[in-house]
């Protein structure tokens, strides 16, 4: 598996949105969110099968998708899949968003 994760554009939008929201509340808080995501991402790339499988009724069986919650910013979770030995970040999913809002992003993985 490659060590460099690839980001779905929607996942980057999720990250920017969270960053902007926290930075607007307190200078530097968006950077702290990003730092926690980077730590969780590095752990997940190193051990991709430790995170819990994500299950949703409208969801294909393949690829296998996993989600890991952040600690400090626990309303966010890193959602990812491994496709053809590539680690794909599908979403930085906020808990208040519709579950599985990012499912259509699976279609663009290759």
Tab-separated table of N, CA and C in Angstrom:
chain	number	residue	atom	x	y	z
A	1	UNK	N	0.840	-1.177	0.000
A	1	UNK	CA	0.000	0.000	0.000
A	1	UNK	C	0.888	1.245	0.000
A	2	UNK	N	0.468	2.259	-0.712
A	2	UNK	CA	1.225	3.511	-0.734
A	2	UNK	C	1.094	4.210	0.616
A	3	UNK	N	2.141	4.896	1.014
A	3	UNK	CA	2.134	5.600	2.300
A	3	UNK	C	1.518	6.985	2.213
A	4	UNK	N	1.358	7.479	1.008
A	4	UNK	CA	0.812	8.824	0.827
A	4	UNK	C	-0.687	8.730	0.542
A	5	UNK	N	-1.522	9.213	1.460
A	5	UNK	CA	-2.964	9.128	1.212
A	5	UNK	C	-3.398	10.073	0.100
A	6	UNK	N	-4.448	9.677	-0.581
A	6	UNK	CA	-5.078	10.550	-1.575
A	6	UNK	C	-6.376	11.071	-0.981
A	7	UNK	N	-6.685	12.295	-1.310
A	7	UNK	CA	-7.869	12.954	-0.760
A	7	UNK	C	-8.916	13.147	-1.844
A	8	UNK	N	-10.124	12.699	-1.570
A	8	UNK	CA	-11.240	13.059	-2.427
A	8	UNK	C	-11.434	14.571	-2.278
A	9	UNK	N	-11.751	15.292	-3.368
A	9	UNK	CA	-11.944	16.741	-3.255
A	9	UNK	C	-13.001	17.131	-2.217
A	10	UNK	N	-14.029	16.318	-2.082
A	10	UNK	CA	-15.056	16.599	-1.079
A	10	UNK	C	-14.516	16.516	0.336
A	11	UNK	N	-13.578	15.605	0.568
A	11	UNK	CA	-12.957	15.487	1.888
A	11	UNK	C	-12.125	16.733	2.196
A	12	UNK	N	-11.457	17.257	1.179
A	12	UNK	CA	-10.710	18.507	1.374
A	12	UNK	C	-11.659	19.652	1.701
A	13	UNK	N	-12.827	19.668	1.055
A	13	UNK	CA	-13.840	20.679	1.378
A	13	UNK	C	-14.308	20.537	2.825
A	14	UNK	N	-14.516	19.285	3.261
A	14	UNK	CA	-14.900	19.040	4.658
A	14	UNK	C	-13.851	19.621	5.604
A	15	UNK	N	-12.593	19.355	5.298
A	15	UNK	CA	-11.492	19.825	6.140
A	15	UNK	C	-11.449	21.351	6.179
A	16	UNK	N	-11.559	21.977	5.024
A	16	UNK	CA	-11.537	23.448	4.961
A	16	UNK	C	-12.691	24.047	5.764
A	17	UNK	N	-13.854	23.442	5.633
A	17	UNK	CA	-15.033	23.932	6.342
A	17	UNK	C	-14.826	23.870	7.855
A	18	UNK	N	-14.327	22.743	8.336
A	18	UNK	CA	-14.061	22.611	9.767
A	18	UNK	C	-12.989	23.580	10.235
A	19	UNK	N	-11.933	23.694	9.447
A	19	UNK	CA	-10.846	24.618	9.772
A	19	UNK	C	-11.379	26.048	9.877
A	20	UNK	N	-12.108	26.473	8.860
A	20	UNK	CA	-12.634	27.842	8.843
A	20	UNK	C	-13.562	28.107	10.024
A	21	UNK	N	-14.424	27.137	10.337
A	21	UNK	CA	-15.377	27.300	11.435
A	21	UNK	C	-14.636	27.496	12.752
A	22	UNK	N	-13.640	26.648	13.014
A	22	UNK	CA	-12.898	26.755	14.271
A	22	UNK	C	-12.017	27.998	14.314
A	23	UNK	N	-11.409	28.349	13.212
A	23	UNK	CA	-10.574	29.558	13.185
A	23	UNK	C	-11.411	30.803	13.445
A	24	UNK	N	-12.658	30.824	12.969
A	24	UNK	CA	-13.542	31.963	13.199
A	24	UNK	C	-13.914	32.089	14.681
A	25	UNK	N	-13.907	30.979	15.405
A	25	UNK	CA	-14.243	30.995	16.824
A	25	UNK	C	-13.051	31.369	17.692
A	26	UNK	N	-11.890	30.850	17.316
A	26	UNK	CA	-10.678	31.150	18.092
A	26	UNK	C	-9.459	30.942	17.201
A	27	UNK	N	-8.646	31.966	17.103
A	27	UNK	CA	-7.452	31.899	16.275
A	27	UNK	C	-6.572	30.733	16.719
A	28	UNK	N	-6.205	29.880	15.774
A	28	UNK	CA	-5.349	28.736	16.059
A	28	UNK	C	-6.103	27.439	16.282
A	29	UNK	N	-7.404	27.525	16.548
A	29	UNK	CA	-8.184	26.317	16.815
A	29	UNK	C	-8.355	25.471	15.555
A	30	UNK	N	-8.465	26.115	14.407
A	30	UNK	CA	-8.537	25.378	13.145
A	30	UNK	C	-7.255	24.598	12.885
A	31	UNK	N	-6.126	25.206	13.238
A	31	UNK	CA	-4.840	24.500	13.093
A	31	UNK	C	-4.759	23.304	14.029
A	32	UNK	N	-5.351	23.426	15.206
A	32	UNK	CA	-5.358	22.302	16.143
A	32	UNK	C	-6.217	21.155	15.605
A	33	UNK	N	-7.336	21.494	14.988
A	33	UNK	CA	-8.161	20.468	14.339
A	33	UNK	C	-7.354	19.761	13.257
A	34	UNK	N	-6.702	20.537	12.419
A	34	UNK	CA	-5.898	19.973	11.334
A	34	UNK	C	-4.767	19.099	11.881
A	35	UNK	N	-4.146	19.531	12.962
A	35	UNK	CA	-3.061	18.744	13.566
A	35	UNK	C	-3.580	17.403	14.072
A	36	UNK	N	-4.755	17.405	14.714
A	36	UNK	CA	-5.301	16.133	15.191
A	36	UNK	C	-5.644	15.218	14.021
A	37	UNK	N	-6.188	15.780	12.962
A	37	UNK	CA	-6.502	14.978	11.775
A	37	UNK	C	-5.223	14.375	11.199
A	38	UNK	N	-4.151	15.151	11.157
A	38	UNK	CA	-2.877	14.638	10.626
A	38	UNK	C	-2.358	13.460	11.450
A	39	UNK	N	-2.491	13.540	12.772
A	39	UNK	CA	-2.041	12.449	13.643
A	39	UNK	C	-2.882	11.201	13.397
A	40	UNK	N	-4.200	11.355	13.389
A	40	UNK	CA	-5.104	10.220	13.158
A	40	UNK	C	-4.869	9.633	11.771
A	41	UNK	N	-4.641	10.491	10.793
A	41	UNK	CA	-4.396	10.027	9.430
A	41	UNK	C	-3.110	9.199	9.367
A	42	UNK	N	-2.048	9.676	9.985
A	42	UNK	CA	-0.782	8.928	9.986
A	42	UNK	C	-0.953	7.567	10.660
A	43	UNK	N	-1.680	7.535	11.765
A	43	UNK	CA	-1.938	6.261	12.449
A	43	UNK	C	-2.753	5.326	11.561
A	44	UNK	N	-3.743	5.882	10.882
A	44	UNK	CA	-4.628	5.073	10.040
A	44	UNK	C	-3.902	4.531	8.816
A	45	UNK	N	-3.035	5.327	8.227
A	45	UNK	CA	-2.252	4.853	7.082
A	45	UNK	C	-1.324	3.726	7.530
A	46	UNK	N	-0.750	3.864	8.710
A	46	UNK	CA	0.154	2.841	9.229
A	46	UNK	C	-0.543	1.556	9.651
A	47	UNK	N	-1.783	1.686	10.099
A	47	UNK	CA	-2.558	0.536	10.591
A	47	UNK	C	-4.001	0.668	10.103
A	48	UNK	N	-4.232	0.511	8.811
A	48	UNK	CA	-5.541	0.835	8.235
A	48	UNK	C	-6.696	-0.057	8.682
A	49	UNK	N	-6.406	-1.221	9.217
A	49	UNK	CA	-7.495	-2.135	9.555
A	49	UNK	C	-7.855	-2.114	11.039
A	50	UNK	N	-7.285	-1.192	11.795
A	50	UNK	CA	-7.628	-1.075	13.206
A	50	UNK	C	-8.931	-0.313	13.424
A	51	UNK	N	-9.245	0.595	12.521
A	51	UNK	CA	-10.469	1.384	12.674
A	51	UNK	C	-11.698	0.517	12.395
A	52	UNK	N	-12.786	0.931	12.982
A	52	UNK	CA	-14.051	0.214	12.848
A	52	UNK	C	-14.598	0.327	11.423
A	53	UNK	N	-15.146	-0.788	10.920
A	53	UNK	CA	-15.805	-0.755	9.612
A	53	UNK	C	-17.041	0.127	9.705
A	54	UNK	N	-17.261	0.905	8.650
A	54	UNK	CA	-18.432	1.767	8.585
A	54	UNK	C	-19.511	1.024	7.825
A	55	UNK	N	-20.676	0.944	8.423
A	55	UNK	CA	-21.782	0.241	7.774
A	55	UNK	C	-22.947	1.194	7.586
A	56	UNK	N	-23.582	1.072	6.434
A	56	UNK	CA	-24.716	1.925	6.077
A	56	UNK	C	-25.592	1.124	5.129
A	57	UNK	N	-26.913	1.207	5.258
A	57	UNK	CA	-27.788	0.385	4.412
A	57	UNK	C	-27.710	0.695	2.916
A	58	UNK	N	-27.324	1.891	2.535
A	58	UNK	CA	-27.267	2.267	1.117
A	58	UNK	C	-25.864	2.153	0.544
A	59	UNK	N	-25.101	1.293	1.032
A	59	UNK	CA	-23.690	1.270	0.864
A	59	UNK	C	-23.237	-0.018	0.194
A	60	UNK	N	-22.388	0.041	-0.796
A	60	UNK	CA	-21.891	-1.198	-1.413
A	60	UNK	C	-20.955	-1.949	-0.457
A	61	UNK	N	-20.847	-3.244	-0.659
A	61	UNK	CA	-19.961	-4.053	0.193
A	61	UNK	C	-18.491	-3.730	-0.063
A	62	UNK	N	-18.174	-3.354	-1.272
A	62	UNK	CA	-16.801	-3.009	-1.636
A	62	UNK	C	-16.782	-1.601	-2.215
A	63	UNK	N	-15.807	-0.813	-1.946
A	63	UNK	CA	-14.682	-1.119	-1.077
A	63	UNK	C	-15.096	-1.048	0.394
A	64	UNK	N	-14.310	-1.672	1.216
A	64	UNK	CA	-14.544	-1.638	2.655
A	64	UNK	C	-14.171	-0.252	3.169
A	65	UNK	N	-15.106	0.381	3.847
A	65	UNK	CA	-14.892	1.734	4.357
A	65	UNK	C	-14.755	1.673	5.875
A	66	UNK	N	-13.871	2.490	6.395
A	66	UNK	CA	-13.644	2.536	7.841
A	66	UNK	C	-13.725	3.979	8.329
A	67	UNK	N	-14.054	4.097	9.604
A	67	UNK	CA	-14.181	5.430	10.201
A	67	UNK	C	-13.555	5.415	11.585
A	68	UNK	N	-12.799	6.471	11.865
A	68	UNK	CA	-12.212	6.633	13.196
A	68	UNK	C	-12.533	8.045	13.695
A	69	UNK	N	-13.032	8.118	14.919
A	69	UNK	CA	-13.383	9.407	15.515
A	69	UNK	C	-12.129	10.115	16.005
A	70	UNK	N	-12.154	11.427	15.907
A	70	UNK	CA	-11.099	12.214	16.507
A	70	UNK	C	-11.327	12.243	18.016
A	71	UNK	N	-10.320	12.603	18.772
A	71	UNK	CA	-10.446	12.627	20.239
A	71	UNK	C	-10.914	13.990	20.730
A	72	UNK	N	-10.094	14.989	20.563
A	72	UNK	CA	-10.465	16.317	21.058
A	72	UNK	C	-11.646	16.882	20.284
A	73	UNK	N	-11.601	16.765	18.989
A	73	UNK	CA	-12.678	17.258	18.131
A	73	UNK	C	-13.566	16.066	17.784
A	74	UNK	N	-14.200	15.510	18.819
A	74	UNK	CA	-14.875	14.222	18.672
A	74	UNK	C	-16.154	14.256	17.848
A	75	UNK	N	-16.568	15.433	17.433
A	75	UNK	CA	-17.714	15.506	16.519
A	75	UNK	C	-17.301	15.197	15.076
A	76	UNK	N	-16.000	15.023	14.850
A	76	UNK	CA	-15.481	14.690	13.524
A	76	UNK	C	-14.926	13.276	13.485
A	77	UNK	N	-15.054	12.664	12.310
A	77	UNK	CA	-14.464	11.353	12.082
A	77	UNK	C	-13.758	11.327	10.740
A	78	UNK	N	-12.676	10.588	10.679
A	78	UNK	CA	-11.941	10.369	9.434
A	78	UNK	C	-12.532	9.132	8.765
A	79	UNK	N	-13.052	9.301	7.559
A	79	UNK	CA	-13.660	8.199	6.807
A	79	UNK	C	-12.737	7.882	5.640
A	80	UNK	N	-12.380	6.601	5.499
A	80	UNK	CA	-11.427	6.234	4.455
A	80	UNK	C	-11.692	4.843	3.916
A	81	UNK	N	-11.073	4.574	2.772
A	81	UNK	CA	-11.146	3.253	2.140
A	81	UNK	C	-9.798	2.958	1.498
A	82	UNK	N	-9.502	1.670	1.370
A	82	UNK	CA	-8.310	1.228	0.649
A	82	UNK	C	-8.792	0.642	-0.671
A	83	UNK	N	-8.341	1.235	-1.776
A	83	UNK	CA	-8.728	0.767	-3.110
A	83	UNK	C	-7.457	0.578	-3.927
A	84	UNK	N	-7.254	-0.630	-4.428
A	84	UNK	CA	-6.057	-0.943	-5.222
A	84	UNK	C	-4.778	-0.488	-4.519
A	85	UNK	N	-4.678	-0.796	-3.248
A	85	UNK	CA	-3.518	-0.452	-2.417
A	85	UNK	C	-3.291	1.049	-2.246
A	86	UNK	N	-4.329	1.832	-2.450
A	86	UNK	CA	-4.249	3.275	-2.232
A	86	UNK	C	-5.179	3.631	-1.074
A	87	UNK	N	-4.661	4.402	-0.131
A	87	UNK	CA	-5.437	4.879	1.014
A	87	UNK	C	-6.163	6.147	0.582
A	88	UNK	N	-7.486	6.097	0.539
A	88	UNK	CA	-8.307	7.231	0.111
A	88	UNK	C	-9.018	7.850	1.301
A	89	UNK	N	-8.857	9.142	1.500
A	89	UNK	CA	-9.639	9.875	2.491
A	89	UNK	C	-10.927	10.303	1.794
A	90	UNK	N	-12.043	9.786	2.293
A	90	UNK	CA	-13.343	10.073	1.682
A	90	UNK	C	-14.031	11.269	2.312
A	91	UNK	N	-13.847	11.438	3.616
A	91	UNK	CA	-14.550	12.521	4.306
A	91	UNK	C	-13.879	12.819	5.637
A	92	UNK	N	-14.013	14.057	6.038
A	92	UNK	CA	-13.797	14.468	7.416
A	92	UNK	C	-15.212	14.795	7.880
A	93	UNK	N	-15.882	13.759	8.354
A	93	UNK	CA	-17.332	13.804	8.546
A	93	UNK	C	-17.711	14.378	9.906
A	94	UNK	N	-18.544	15.400	9.881
A	94	UNK	CA	-19.079	15.991	11.104
A	94	UNK	C	-20.302	15.198	11.536
A	95	UNK	N	-20.445	14.982	12.827
A	95	UNK	CA	-21.524	14.150	13.368
A	95	UNK	C	-22.919	14.697	13.075
A	96	UNK	N	-23.044	15.995	12.854
A	96	UNK	CA	-24.367	16.569	12.603
A	96	UNK	C	-24.785	16.505	11.142
A	97	UNK	N	-23.897	16.072	10.288
A	97	UNK	CA	-24.263	15.909	8.876
A	97	UNK	C	-24.999	14.598	8.688
A	98	UNK	N	-25.728	14.501	7.601
A	98	UNK	CA	-26.472	13.282	7.301
A	98	UNK	C	-25.495	12.106	7.207
A	99	UNK	N	-25.761	11.013	7.926
A	99	UNK	CA	-24.863	9.853	7.844
A	99	UNK	C	-24.699	9.363	6.404
A	100	UNK	N	-23.471	9.139	6.016
A	100	UNK	CA	-23.192	8.631	4.675
A	100	UNK	C	-23.330	9.660	3.565
A	101	UNK	N	-23.359	10.959	3.904
A	101	UNK	CA	-23.495	11.996	2.869
A	101	UNK	C	-22.409	11.890	1.800
A	102	UNK	N	-21.327	11.265	2.129
A	102	UNK	CA	-20.147	11.168	1.260
A	102	UNK	C	-20.145	9.900	0.402
A	103	UNK	N	-21.178	9.067	0.483
A	103	UNK	CA	-21.182	7.769	-0.206
A	103	UNK	C	-20.932	7.908	-1.710
A	104	UNK	N	-21.477	8.931	-2.336
A	104	UNK	CA	-21.262	9.110	-3.782
A	104	UNK	C	-19.789	9.300	-4.130
A	105	UNK	N	-18.983	9.678	-3.186
A	105	UNK	CA	-17.549	9.854	-3.435
A	105	UNK	C	-16.861	8.530	-3.751
A	106	UNK	N	-17.468	7.431	-3.345
A	106	UNK	CA	-16.891	6.112	-3.638
A	106	UNK	C	-16.806	5.853	-5.141
A	107	UNK	N	-17.723	6.440	-5.905
A	107	UNK	CA	-17.775	6.205	-7.356
A	107	UNK	C	-16.537	6.723	-8.074
A	108	UNK	N	-15.896	7.724	-7.508
A	108	UNK	CA	-14.763	8.354	-8.200
A	108	UNK	C	-13.409	7.757	-7.822
A	109	UNK	N	-13.389	6.756	-6.961
A	109	UNK	CA	-12.108	6.188	-6.537
A	109	UNK	C	-11.504	5.306	-7.614
A	110	UNK	N	-10.252	5.546	-7.917
A	110	UNK	CA	-9.503	4.690	-8.855
A	110	UNK	C	-8.047	5.085	-8.865
